[in-house]
Tab-separated table of C-alpha atoms in Angstrom:
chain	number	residue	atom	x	y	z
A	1	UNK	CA	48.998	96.053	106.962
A	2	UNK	CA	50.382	93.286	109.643
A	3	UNK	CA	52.324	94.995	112.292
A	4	UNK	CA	54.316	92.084	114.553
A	5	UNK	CA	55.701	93.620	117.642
A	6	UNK	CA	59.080	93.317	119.402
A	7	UNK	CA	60.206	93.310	122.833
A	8	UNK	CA	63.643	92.810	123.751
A	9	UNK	CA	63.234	89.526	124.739
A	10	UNK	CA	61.969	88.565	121.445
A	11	UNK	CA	64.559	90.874	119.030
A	12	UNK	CA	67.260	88.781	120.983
A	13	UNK	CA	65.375	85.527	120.021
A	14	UNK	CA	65.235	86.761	116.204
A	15	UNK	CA	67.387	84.890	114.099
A	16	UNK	CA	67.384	84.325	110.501
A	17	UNK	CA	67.079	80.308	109.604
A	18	UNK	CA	67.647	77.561	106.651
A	19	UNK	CA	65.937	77.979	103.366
A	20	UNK	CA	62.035	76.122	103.104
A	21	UNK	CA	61.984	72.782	101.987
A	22	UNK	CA	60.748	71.569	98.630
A	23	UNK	CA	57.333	70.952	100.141
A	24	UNK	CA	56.768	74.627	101.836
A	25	UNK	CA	58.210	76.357	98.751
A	26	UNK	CA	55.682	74.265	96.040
A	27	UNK	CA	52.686	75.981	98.405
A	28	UNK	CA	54.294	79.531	97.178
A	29	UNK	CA	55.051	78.024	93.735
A	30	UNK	CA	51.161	76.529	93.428
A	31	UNK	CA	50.350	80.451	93.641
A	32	UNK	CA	53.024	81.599	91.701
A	33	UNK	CA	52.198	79.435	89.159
A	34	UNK	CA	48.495	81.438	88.325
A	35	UNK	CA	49.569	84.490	88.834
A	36	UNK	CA	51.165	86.146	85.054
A	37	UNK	CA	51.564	89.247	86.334
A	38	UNK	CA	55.376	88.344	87.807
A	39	UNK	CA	57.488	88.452	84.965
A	40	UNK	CA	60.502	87.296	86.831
A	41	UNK	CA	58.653	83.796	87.325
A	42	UNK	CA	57.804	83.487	83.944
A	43	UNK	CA	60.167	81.005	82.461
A	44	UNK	CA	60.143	78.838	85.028
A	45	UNK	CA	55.614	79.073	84.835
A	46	UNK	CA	56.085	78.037	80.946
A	47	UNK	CA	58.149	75.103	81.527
A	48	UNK	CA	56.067	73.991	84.747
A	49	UNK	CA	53.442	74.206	83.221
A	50	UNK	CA	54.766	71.696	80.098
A	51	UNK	CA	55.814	69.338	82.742
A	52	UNK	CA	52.577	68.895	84.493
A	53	UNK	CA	50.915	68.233	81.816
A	54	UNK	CA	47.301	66.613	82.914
A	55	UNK	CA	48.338	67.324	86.345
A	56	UNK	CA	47.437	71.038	85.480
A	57	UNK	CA	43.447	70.539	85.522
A	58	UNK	CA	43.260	68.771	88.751
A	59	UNK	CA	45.470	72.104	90.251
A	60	UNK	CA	42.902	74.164	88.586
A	61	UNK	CA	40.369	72.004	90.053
A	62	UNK	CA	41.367	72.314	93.218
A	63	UNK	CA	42.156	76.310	93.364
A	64	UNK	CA	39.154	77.534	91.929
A	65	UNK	CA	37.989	77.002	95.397
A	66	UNK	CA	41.510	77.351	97.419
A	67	UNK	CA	43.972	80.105	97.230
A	68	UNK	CA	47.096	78.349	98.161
A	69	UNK	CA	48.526	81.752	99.961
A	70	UNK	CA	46.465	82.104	102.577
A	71	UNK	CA	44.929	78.747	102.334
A	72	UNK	CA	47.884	76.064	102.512
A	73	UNK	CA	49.635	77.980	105.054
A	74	UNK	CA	48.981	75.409	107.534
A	75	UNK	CA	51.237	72.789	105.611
A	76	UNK	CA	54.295	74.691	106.678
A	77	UNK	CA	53.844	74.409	110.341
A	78	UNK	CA	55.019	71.125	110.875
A	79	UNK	CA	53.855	67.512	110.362
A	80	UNK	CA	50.978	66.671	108.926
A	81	UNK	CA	51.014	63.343	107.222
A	82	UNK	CA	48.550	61.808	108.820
A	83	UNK	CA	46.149	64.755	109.104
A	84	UNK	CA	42.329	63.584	107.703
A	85	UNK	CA	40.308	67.058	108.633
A	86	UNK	CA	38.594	67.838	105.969
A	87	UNK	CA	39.254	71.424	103.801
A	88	UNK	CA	35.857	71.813	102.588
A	89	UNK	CA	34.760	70.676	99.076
A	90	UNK	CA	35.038	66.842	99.672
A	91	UNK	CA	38.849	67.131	100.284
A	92	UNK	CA	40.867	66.611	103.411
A	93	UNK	CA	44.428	67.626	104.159
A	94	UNK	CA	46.058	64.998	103.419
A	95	UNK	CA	44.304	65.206	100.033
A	96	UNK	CA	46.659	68.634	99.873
A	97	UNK	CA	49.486	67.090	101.334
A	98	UNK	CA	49.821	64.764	98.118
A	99	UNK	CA	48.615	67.335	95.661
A	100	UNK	CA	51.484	69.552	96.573
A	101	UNK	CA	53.760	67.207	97.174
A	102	UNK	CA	52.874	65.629	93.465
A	103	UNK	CA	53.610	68.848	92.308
A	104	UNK	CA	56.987	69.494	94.251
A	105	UNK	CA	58.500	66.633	92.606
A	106	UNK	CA	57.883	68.624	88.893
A	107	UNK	CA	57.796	71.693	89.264
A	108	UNK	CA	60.169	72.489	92.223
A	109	UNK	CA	62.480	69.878	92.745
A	110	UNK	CA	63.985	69.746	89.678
A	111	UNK	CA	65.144	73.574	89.936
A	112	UNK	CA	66.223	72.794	93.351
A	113	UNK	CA	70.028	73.590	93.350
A	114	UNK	CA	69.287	76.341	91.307
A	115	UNK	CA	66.500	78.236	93.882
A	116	UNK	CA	68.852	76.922	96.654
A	117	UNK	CA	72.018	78.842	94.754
A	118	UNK	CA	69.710	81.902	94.679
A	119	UNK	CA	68.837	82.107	98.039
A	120	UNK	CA	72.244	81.608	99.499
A	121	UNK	CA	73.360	84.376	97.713
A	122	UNK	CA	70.554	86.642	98.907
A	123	UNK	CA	71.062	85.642	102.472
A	124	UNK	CA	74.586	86.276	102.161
A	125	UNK	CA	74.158	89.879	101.668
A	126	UNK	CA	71.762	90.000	104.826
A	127	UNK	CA	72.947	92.165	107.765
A	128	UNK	CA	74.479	90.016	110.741
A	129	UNK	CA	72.857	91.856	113.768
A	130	UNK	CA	69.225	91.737	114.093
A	131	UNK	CA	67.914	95.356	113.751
A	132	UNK	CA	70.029	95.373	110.385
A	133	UNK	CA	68.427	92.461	108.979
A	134	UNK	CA	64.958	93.569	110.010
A	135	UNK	CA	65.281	96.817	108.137
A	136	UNK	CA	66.474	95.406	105.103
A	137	UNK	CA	64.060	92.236	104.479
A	138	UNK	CA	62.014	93.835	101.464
A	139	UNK	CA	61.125	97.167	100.434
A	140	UNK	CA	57.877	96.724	101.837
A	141	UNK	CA	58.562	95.722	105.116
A	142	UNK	CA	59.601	98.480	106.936
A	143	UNK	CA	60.557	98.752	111.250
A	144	UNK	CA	59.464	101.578	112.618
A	145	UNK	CA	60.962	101.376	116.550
A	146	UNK	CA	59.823	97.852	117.551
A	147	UNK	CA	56.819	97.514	115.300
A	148	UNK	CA	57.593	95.538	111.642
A	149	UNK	CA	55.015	97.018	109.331
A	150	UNK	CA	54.244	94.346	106.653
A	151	UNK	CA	52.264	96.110	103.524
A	152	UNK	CA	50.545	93.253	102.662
A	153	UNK	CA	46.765	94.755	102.242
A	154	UNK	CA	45.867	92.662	105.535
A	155	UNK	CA	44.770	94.056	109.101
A	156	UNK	CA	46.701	91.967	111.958
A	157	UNK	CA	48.880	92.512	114.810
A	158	UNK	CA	51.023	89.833	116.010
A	159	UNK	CA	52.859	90.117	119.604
A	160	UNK	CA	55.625	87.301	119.824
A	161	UNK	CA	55.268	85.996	123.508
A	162	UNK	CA	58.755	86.978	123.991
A	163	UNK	CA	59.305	83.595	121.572
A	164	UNK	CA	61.243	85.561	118.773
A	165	UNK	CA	60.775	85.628	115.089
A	166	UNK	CA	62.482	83.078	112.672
A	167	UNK	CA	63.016	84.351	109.212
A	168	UNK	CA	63.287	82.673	105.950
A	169	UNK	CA	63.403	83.571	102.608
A	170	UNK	CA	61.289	82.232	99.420
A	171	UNK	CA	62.031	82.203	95.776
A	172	UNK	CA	58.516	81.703	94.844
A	173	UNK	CA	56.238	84.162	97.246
A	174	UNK	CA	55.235	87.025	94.912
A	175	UNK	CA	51.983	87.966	95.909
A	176	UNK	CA	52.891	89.716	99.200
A	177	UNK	CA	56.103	91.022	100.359
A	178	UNK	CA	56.007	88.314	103.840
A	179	UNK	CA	53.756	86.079	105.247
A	180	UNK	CA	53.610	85.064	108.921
A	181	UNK	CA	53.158	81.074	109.816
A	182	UNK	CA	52.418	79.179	112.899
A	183	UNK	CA	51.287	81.155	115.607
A	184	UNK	CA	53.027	79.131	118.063
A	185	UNK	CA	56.487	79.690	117.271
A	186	UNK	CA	55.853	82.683	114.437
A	187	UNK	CA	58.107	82.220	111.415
A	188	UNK	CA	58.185	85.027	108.677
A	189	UNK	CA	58.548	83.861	105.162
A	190	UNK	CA	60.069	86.796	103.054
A	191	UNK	CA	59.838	87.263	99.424
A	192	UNK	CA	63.281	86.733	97.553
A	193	UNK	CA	61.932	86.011	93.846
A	194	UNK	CA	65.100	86.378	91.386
A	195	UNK	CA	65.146	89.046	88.822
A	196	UNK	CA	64.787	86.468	86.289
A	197	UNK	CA	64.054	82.408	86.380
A	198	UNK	CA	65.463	81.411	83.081
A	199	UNK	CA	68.328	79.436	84.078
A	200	UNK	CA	66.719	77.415	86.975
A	201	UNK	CA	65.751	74.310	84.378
A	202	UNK	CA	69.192	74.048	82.767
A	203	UNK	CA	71.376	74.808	86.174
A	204	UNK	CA	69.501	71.189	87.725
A	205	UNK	CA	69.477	69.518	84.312
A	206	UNK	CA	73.238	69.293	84.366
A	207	UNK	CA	73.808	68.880	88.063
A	208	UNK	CA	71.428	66.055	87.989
A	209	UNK	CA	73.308	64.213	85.137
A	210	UNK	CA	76.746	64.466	86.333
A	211	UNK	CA	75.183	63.541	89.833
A	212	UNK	CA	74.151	60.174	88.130
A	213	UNK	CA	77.118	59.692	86.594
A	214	UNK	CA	78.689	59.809	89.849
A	215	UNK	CA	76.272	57.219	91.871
A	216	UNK	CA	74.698	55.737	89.440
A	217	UNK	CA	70.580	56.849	88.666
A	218	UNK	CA	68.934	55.679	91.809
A	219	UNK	CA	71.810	56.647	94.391
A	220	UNK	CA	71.521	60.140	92.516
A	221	UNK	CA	67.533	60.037	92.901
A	222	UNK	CA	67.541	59.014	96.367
A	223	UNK	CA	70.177	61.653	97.069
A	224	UNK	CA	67.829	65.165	95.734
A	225	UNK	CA	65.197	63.883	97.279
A	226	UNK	CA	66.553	63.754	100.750
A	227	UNK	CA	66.927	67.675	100.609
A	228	UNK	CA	63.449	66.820	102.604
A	229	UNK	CA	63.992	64.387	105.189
A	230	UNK	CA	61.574	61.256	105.167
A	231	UNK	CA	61.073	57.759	106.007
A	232	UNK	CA	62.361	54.714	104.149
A	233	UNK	CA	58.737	53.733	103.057
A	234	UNK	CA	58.332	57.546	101.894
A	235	UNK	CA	61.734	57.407	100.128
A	236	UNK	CA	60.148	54.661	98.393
A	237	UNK	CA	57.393	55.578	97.326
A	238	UNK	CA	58.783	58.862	96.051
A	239	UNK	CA	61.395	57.785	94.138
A	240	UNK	CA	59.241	54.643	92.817
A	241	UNK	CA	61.728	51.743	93.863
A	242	UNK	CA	61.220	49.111	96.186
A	243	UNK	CA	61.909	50.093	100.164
A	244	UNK	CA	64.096	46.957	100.677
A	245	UNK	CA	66.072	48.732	97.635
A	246	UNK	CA	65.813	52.005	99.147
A	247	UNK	CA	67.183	50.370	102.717
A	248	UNK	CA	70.400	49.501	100.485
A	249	UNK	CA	71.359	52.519	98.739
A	250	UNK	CA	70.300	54.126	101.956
A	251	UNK	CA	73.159	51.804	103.805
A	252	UNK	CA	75.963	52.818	101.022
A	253	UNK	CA	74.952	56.156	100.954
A	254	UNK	CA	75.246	56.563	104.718
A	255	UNK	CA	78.766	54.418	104.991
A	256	UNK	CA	79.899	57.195	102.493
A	257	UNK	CA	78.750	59.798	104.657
A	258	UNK	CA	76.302	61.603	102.569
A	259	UNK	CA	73.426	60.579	104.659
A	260	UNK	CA	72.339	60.411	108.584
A	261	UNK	CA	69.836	58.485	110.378
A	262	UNK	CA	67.574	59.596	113.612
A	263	UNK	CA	65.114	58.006	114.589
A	264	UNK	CA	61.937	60.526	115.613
A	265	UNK	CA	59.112	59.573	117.846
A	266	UNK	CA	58.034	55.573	115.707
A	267	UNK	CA	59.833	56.427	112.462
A	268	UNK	CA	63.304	56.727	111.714
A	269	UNK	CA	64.366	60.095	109.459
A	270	UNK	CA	66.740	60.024	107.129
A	271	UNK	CA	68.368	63.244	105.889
A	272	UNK	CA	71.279	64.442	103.931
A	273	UNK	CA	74.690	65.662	105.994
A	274	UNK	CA	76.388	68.495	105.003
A	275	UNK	CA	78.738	66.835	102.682
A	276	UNK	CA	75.607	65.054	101.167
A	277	UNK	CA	74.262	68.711	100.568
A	278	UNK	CA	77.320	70.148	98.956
A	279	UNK	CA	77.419	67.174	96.619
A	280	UNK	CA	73.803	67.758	95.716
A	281	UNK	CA	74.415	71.535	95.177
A	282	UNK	CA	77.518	71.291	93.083
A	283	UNK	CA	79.959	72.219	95.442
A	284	UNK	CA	82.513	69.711	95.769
């Protein structure tokens, strides 16, 4: 069991945030994706596992020495593109970074709206104040006076630094109830797996073609994938198009106000605005 303990300070600092991105949710979906025994999953499994194709021996590869939950925890904790330490077994991280990234791009993106549709609805029925939320996360998370008992067959206790608890929500974690990442500022990733994955495939199938109708096939490319903010030279290389293309699209896109621009630390970001989202999402 992982107990993580409250003082006030740090139930006033609790606060339920945005859904993962595409990246953090393919480390849940890499695990997901071995383990049968979650029926709910099991559509979307069979048609991953189509779509992969020879990309599913070098995951087997890989795992037969890694477990990607606890293992790959450390790729939701912040940046870590340029991270070389080594993971054991001749591989490095950033050797994980493009495996799971590789497999993001078929196997999660493409269900995106739909996983994103889920989880809005799930965290729409979440209590507003913070003790309500807390006792309601999962059946097997319970809060017993300031102590959040997690029955997740481990043996931690985690005390918050008066730094508060973010909380998120994953379509894809099925192997524990929650899982708690970076120590620094903890975040607690809570299992929200649907009863039943069967329409995620269609639901971005037809979003994504009336999405290219729209803006025309790279526009509409360029567009999903900022769900996960990243460079022009990422952008790129993601969406297989030249960056001077990419630079643009990215220019149209932004004058339309579907995109914004920051620049962070040496590299400038781009991500999609709100409107950009909803357009993504089938909303508008």
């Amino acid at each position: 069991m992982t107990r993580i303990h409250f003082t006030f300070d740090d139930i006033a600092r609790t606060h339920p945030v945005e859904s993962l991105t595409p990246r953090a949710e393919a480390v849940f979906a890499l695990n997901a994706l071995a383990d049968e025994r979650n029926m709910a999953l099991a559509p979307w499994r069979r048609e991953a596992v189509r779509r992969l194709g020879d990309m599913n021996r070098d995951i087997a590869r890989v795992f037969r020495v890694l477990r990607p939950v606890p293992d790959l925890l450390w790729l939701l904790d912040g940046s870590v593109e340029d991270d070389h330490r080594p993971v054991g077994f001749g591989l490095t991280r950033r050797h994980m970074v493009e495996l799971v990234d590789a497999f993001a791009e078929i196997a999660v993106v493409p269900c995106w709206t739909a996983i994103r549709g889920h989880l809005k609805a799930v965290e729409r029925t979440q209590h507003q104040d913070v003790h309500g939320l807390l006792s309601t996360l999962h059946p097997q998370v319970r809060l017993q006076d300031t102590v959040l008992h997690i029955m997740d067959g481990d043996r931690a206790d985690i005390r918050l630094g008066r730094n508060g608890l973010a909380i998120a929500r994953s379509a894809f974690l099925s192997s524990r109830p929650a899982v708690v990442v970076d120590a620094e500022r903890p975040k607690l990733i809570v299992s929200a797996v649907p009863p039943m994955s069967t329409q995620w495939w269609r639901a971005e199938d037809l979003s994504s073609t009336a999405l290219s109708a729209l803006l025309g096939k790279t526009r509409a490319t360029l567009l999903r994938l900022l769900r996960d903010a990243c460079s022009t030279g990422e952008l790129a290389k993601r969406a297989g198009v030249s960056a001077g293309a990419v630079s643009q699209h990215i220019g149209v896109l932004r004058d339309a106000g579907l995109i914004t621009t920051a620049r962070e630390r040496n590299t400038v970001q781009h991500s999609l605005t709100v409107l950009g989202e909803q357009l993504v999402l089938a909303r508008v």
